[in-house]
mmCIF file of C-alpha atoms in Angstrom:
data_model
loop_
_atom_site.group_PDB
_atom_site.id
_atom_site.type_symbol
_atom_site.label_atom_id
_atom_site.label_comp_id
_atom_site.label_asym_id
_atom_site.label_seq_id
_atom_site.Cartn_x
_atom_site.Cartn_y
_atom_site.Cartn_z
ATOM 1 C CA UNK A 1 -60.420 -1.654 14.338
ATOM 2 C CA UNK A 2 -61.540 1.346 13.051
ATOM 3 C CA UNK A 3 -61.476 1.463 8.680
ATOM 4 C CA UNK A 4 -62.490 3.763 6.218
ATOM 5 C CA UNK A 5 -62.454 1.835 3.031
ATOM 6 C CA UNK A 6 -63.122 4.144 0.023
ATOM 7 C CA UNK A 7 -64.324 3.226 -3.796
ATOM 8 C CA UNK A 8 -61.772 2.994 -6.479
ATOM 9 C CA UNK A 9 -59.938 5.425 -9.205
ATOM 10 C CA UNK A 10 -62.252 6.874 -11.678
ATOM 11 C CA UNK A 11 -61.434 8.739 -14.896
ATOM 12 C CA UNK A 12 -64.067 10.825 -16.646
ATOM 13 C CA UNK A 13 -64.414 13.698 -18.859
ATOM 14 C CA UNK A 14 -64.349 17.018 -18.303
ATOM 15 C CA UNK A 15 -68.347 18.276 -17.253
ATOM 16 C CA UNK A 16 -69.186 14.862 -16.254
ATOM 17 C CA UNK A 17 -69.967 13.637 -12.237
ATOM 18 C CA UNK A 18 -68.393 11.380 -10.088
ATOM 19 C CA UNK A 19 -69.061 9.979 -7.004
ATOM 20 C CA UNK A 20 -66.995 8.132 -4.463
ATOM 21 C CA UNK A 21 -67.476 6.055 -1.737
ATOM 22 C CA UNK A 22 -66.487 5.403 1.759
ATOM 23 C CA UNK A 23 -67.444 2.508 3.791
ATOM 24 C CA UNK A 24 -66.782 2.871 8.002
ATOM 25 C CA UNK A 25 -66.548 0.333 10.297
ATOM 26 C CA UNK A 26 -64.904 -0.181 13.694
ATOM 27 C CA UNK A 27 -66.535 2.184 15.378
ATOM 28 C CA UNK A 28 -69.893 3.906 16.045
ATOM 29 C CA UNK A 29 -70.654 5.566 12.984
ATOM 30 C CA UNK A 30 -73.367 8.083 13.846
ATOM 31 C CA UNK A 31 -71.120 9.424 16.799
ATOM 32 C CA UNK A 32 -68.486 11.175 14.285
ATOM 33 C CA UNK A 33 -68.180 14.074 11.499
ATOM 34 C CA UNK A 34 -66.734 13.232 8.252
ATOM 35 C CA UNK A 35 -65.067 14.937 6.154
ATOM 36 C CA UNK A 36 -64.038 14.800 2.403
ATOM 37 C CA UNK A 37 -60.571 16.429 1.945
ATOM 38 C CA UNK A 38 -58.499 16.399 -1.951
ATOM 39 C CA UNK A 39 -54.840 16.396 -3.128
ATOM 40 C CA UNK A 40 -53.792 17.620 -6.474
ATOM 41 C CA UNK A 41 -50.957 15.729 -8.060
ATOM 42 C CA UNK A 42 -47.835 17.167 -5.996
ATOM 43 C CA UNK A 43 -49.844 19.635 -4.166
ATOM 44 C CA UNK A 44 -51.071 20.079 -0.313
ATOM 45 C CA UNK A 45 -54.207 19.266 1.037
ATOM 46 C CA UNK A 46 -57.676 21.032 0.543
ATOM 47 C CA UNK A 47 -60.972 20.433 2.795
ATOM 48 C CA UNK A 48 -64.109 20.286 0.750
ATOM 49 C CA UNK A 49 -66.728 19.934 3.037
ATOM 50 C CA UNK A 50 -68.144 18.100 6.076
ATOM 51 C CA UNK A 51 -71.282 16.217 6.896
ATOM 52 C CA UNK A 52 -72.892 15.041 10.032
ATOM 53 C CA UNK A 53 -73.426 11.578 10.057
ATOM 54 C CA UNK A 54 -76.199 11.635 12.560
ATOM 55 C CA UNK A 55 -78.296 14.391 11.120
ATOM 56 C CA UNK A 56 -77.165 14.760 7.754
ATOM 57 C CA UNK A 57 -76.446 18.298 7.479
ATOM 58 C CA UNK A 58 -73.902 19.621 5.561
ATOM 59 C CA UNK A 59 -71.358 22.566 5.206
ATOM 60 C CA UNK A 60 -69.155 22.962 2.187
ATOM 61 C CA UNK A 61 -65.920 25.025 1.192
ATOM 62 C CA UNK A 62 -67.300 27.819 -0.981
ATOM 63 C CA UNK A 63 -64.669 27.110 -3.396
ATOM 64 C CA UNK A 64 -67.216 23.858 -4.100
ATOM 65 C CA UNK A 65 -70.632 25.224 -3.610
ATOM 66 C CA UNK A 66 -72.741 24.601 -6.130
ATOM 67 C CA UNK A 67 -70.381 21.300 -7.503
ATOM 68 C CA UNK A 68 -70.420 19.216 -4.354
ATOM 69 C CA UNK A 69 -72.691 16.928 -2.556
ATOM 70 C CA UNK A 70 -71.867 14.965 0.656
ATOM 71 C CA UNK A 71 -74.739 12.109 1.793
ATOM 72 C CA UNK A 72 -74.562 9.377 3.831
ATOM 73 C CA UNK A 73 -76.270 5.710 4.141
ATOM 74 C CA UNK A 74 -76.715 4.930 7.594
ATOM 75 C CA UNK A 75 -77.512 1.575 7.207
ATOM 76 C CA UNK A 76 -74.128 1.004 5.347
ATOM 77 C CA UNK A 77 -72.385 2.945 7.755
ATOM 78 C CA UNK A 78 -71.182 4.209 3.875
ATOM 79 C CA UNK A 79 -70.761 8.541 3.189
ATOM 80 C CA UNK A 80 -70.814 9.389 -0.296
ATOM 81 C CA UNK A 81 -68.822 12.690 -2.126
ATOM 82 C CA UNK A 82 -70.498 13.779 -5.840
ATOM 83 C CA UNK A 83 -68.545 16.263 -7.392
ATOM 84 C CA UNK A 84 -69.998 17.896 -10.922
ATOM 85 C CA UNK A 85 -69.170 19.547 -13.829
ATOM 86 C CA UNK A 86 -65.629 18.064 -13.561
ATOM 87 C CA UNK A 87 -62.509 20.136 -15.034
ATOM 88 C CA UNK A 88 -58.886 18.705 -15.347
ATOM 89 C CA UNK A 89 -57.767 20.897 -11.920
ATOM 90 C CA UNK A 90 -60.064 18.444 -10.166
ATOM 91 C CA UNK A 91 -57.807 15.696 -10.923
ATOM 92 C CA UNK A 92 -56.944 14.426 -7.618
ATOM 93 C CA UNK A 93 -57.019 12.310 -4.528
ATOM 94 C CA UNK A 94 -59.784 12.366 -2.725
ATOM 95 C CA UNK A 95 -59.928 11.175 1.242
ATOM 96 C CA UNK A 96 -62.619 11.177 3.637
ATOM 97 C CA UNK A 97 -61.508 11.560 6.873
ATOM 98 C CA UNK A 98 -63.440 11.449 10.175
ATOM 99 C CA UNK A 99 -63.279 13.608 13.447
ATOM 100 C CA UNK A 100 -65.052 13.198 16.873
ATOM 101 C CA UNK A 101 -67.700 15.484 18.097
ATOM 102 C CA UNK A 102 -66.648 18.243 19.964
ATOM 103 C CA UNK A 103 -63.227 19.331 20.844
ATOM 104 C CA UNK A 104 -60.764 19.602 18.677
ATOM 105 C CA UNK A 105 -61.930 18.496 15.518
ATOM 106 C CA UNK A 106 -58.890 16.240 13.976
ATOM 107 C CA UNK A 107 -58.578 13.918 11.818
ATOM 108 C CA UNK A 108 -57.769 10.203 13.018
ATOM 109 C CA UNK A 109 -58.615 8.099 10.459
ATOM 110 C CA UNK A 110 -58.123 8.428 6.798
ATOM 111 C CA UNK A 111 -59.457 6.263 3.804
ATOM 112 C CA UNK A 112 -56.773 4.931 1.490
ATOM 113 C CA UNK A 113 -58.016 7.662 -1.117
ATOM 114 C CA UNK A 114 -59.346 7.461 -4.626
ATOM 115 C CA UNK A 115 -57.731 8.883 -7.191
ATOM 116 C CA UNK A 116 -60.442 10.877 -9.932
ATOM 117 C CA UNK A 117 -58.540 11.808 -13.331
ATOM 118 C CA UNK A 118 -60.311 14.009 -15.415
ATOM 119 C CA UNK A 119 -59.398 13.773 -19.018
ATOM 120 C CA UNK A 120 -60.950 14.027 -22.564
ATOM 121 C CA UNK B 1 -60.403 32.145 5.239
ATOM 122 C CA UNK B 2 -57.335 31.267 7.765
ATOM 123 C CA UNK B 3 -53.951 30.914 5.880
ATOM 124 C CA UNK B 4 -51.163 28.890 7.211
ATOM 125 C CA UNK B 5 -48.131 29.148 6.615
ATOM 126 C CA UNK B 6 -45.491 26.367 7.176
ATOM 127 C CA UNK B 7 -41.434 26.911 6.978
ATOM 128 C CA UNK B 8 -38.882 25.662 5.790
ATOM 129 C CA UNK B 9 -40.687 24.554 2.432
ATOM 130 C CA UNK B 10 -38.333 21.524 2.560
ATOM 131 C CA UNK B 11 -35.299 20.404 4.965
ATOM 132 C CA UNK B 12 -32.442 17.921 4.780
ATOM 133 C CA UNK B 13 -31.193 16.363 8.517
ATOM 134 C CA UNK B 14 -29.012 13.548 9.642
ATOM 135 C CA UNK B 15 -30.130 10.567 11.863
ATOM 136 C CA UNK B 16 -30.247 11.612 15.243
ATOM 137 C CA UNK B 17 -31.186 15.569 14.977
ATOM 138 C CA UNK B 18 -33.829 17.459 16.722
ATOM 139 C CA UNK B 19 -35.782 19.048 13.913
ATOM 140 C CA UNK B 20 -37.959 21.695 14.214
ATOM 141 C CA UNK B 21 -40.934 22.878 11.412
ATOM 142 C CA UNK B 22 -43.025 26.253 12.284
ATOM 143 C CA UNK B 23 -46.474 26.824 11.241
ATOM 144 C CA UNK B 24 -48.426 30.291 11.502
ATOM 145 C CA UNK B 25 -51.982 31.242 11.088
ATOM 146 C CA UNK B 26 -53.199 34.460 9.719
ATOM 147 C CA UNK B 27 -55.178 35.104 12.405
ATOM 148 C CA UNK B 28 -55.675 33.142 16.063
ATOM 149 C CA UNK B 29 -56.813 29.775 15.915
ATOM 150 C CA UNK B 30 -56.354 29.462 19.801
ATOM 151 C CA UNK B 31 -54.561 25.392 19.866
ATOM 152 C CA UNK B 32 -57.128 24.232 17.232
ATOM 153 C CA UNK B 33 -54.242 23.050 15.548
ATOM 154 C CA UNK B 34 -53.123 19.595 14.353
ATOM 155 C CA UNK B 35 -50.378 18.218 12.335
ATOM 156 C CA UNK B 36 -49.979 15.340 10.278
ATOM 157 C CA UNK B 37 -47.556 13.455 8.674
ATOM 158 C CA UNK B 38 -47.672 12.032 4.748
ATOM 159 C CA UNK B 39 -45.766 9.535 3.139
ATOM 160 C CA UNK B 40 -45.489 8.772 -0.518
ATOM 161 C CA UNK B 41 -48.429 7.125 -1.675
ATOM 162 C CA UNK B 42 -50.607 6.819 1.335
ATOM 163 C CA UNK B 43 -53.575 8.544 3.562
ATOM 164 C CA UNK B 44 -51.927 11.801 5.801
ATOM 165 C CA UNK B 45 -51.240 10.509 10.114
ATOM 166 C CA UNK B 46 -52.369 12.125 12.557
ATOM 167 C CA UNK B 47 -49.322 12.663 14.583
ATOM 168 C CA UNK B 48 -50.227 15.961 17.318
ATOM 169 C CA UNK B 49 -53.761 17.268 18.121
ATOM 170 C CA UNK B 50 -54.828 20.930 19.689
ATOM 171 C CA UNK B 51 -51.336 22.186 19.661
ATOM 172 C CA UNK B 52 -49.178 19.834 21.789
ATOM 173 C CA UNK B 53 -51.595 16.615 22.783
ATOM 174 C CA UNK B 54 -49.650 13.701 21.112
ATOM 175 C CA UNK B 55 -51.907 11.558 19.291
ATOM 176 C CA UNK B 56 -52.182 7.565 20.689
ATOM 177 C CA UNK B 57 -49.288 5.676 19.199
ATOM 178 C CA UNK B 58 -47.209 7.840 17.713
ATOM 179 C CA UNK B 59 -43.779 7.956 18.993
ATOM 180 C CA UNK B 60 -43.138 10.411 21.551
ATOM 181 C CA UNK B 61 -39.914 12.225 19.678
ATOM 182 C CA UNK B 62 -42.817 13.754 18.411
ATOM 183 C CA UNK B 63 -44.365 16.981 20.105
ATOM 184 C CA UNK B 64 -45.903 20.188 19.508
ATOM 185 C CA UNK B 65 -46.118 23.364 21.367
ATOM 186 C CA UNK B 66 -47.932 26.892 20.369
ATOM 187 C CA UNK B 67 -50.938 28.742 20.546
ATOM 188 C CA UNK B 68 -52.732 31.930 19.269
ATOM 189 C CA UNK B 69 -50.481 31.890 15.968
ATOM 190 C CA UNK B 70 -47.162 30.443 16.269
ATOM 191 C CA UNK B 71 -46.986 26.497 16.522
ATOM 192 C CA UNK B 72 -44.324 24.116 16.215
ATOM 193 C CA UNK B 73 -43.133 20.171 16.017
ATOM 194 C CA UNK B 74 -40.413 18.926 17.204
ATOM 195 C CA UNK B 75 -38.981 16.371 16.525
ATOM 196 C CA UNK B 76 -36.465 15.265 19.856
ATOM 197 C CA UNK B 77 -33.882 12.533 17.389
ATOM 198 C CA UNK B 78 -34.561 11.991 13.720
ATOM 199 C CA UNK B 79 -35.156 8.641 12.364
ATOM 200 C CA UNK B 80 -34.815 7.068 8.800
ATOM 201 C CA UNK B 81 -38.576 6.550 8.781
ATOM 202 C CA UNK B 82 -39.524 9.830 9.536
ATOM 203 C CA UNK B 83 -38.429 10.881 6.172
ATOM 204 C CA UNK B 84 -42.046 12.426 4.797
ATOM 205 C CA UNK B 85 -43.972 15.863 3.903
ATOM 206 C CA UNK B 86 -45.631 17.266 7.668
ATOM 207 C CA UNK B 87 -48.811 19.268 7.257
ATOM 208 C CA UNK B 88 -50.191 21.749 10.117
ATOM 209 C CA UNK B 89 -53.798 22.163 9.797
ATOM 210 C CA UNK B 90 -56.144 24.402 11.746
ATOM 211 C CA UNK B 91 -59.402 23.444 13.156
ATOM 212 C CA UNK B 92 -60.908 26.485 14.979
ATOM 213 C CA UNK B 93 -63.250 27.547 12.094
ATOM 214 C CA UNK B 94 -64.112 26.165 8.543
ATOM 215 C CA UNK B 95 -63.344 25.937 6.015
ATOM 216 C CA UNK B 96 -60.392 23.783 8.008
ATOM 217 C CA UNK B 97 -57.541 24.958 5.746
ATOM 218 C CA UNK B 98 -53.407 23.249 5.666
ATOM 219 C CA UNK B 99 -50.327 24.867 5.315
ATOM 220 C CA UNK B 100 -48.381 23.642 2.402
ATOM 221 C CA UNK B 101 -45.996 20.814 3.799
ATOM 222 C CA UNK B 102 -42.573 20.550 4.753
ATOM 223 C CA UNK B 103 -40.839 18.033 2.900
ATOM 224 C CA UNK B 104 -38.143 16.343 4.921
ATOM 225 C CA UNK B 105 -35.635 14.235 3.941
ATOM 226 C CA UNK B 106 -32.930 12.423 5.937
ATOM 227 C CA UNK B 107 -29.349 12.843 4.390
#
């Protein structure tokens, strides 16, 4: 069965990095998009970006240009998110989600999310 | 970018209604449109996919119907467990942007 299995909460300070994990199996992993999409405490839902997990390329929300970086390991089937220079409003969950080529482009699987809390 | 827009904000309904939450798009988004259903403390669902194709699984009180910039689900006789926040989302160009939920809540 398809699983996206993502890396754990993380506090750090404001200005600092982090970078989260998720790990795909079930499925073909080269043959989807994935995407990396946040919720605020009590908010909606924000896309930050997408990358293709056969090439590699990349295209991010301009809100996040500049701050974000999406790579993947194909040989862990495993995408990565780095987001820099941190600020408290980037306290969050953070999901990646995948969608098929072509078509529509929805999202049918979700990782259970990791929770980043920036703090000093 | 595209902004959606979801109403009501939030809704109260009894076991057993047909409930209805409306989603437009600031500009055409053709049926690249999905929605998605959120419950406390866990990953969003997919429940409908480009406009009115319900997604494998999910229970068909569910549907959806729209195109160009009007949308809607529809859902045919409320249950206890459908008691969540719904999300449309539009997927004709990035950045993919949400509307802001509809919190329901059965009375």
């Amino acid at each position: 069965q398809v699983q996206l299995v993502q890396s754990g909460a993380e506090v750090k300070k404001p200005g600092a990095s982090v970078k989260v994990s998720c790990k795909a199996s079930g499925y073909t992993f080269t043959s989807y998009y994935m995407h990396w999409v946040r919720q605020a405490p009590g908010q909606g839902l924000e896309w930050m970006g997408i990358i293709n997990l056969s090439g590699g390329n990349t295209n991010y929300a301009q809100k996040f240009q500049g701050r974000v970086t999406m790579t993947r390991d194909t040989s862990t089937s495993t995408v990565y998110m780095e987001l820099s220079s941190l600020r408290s409003e980037d306290t969050a969950i953070y999901y990646c989600a995948r969608t098929p080529y072509g078509g529509n482009s929805r999202f049918d699987y979700w990782g259970q999310g990791t929770l980043v809390t920036v703090s000093s | 970018d595209i902004q959606m827009t979801q109403s009501p904000s939030s809704l109260s309904a009894s076991v057993g209604d047909r409930v209805t939450i409306t989603c437009r798009a600031s500009q055409s988004v053709n049926s690249y449109l999905n929605w998605y259903q959120q419950k406390p403390g866990k990953a969003p669902k997919l429940l409908i996919y480009a406009a009115s194709s319900l997604q494998s699984g999910v229970p068909s009180r569910f549907s959806g119907r729209g195109s160009g910039t009007d949308f809607t689900l529809t859902i045919s006789s409320l249950q206890p467990e459908d008691s969540a926040a719904y999300y449309c989302q539009q997927s004709y160009t990035t950045p993919y942007t949400f509307g802001q939920g509809t919190k329901l809540e059965i009375k």
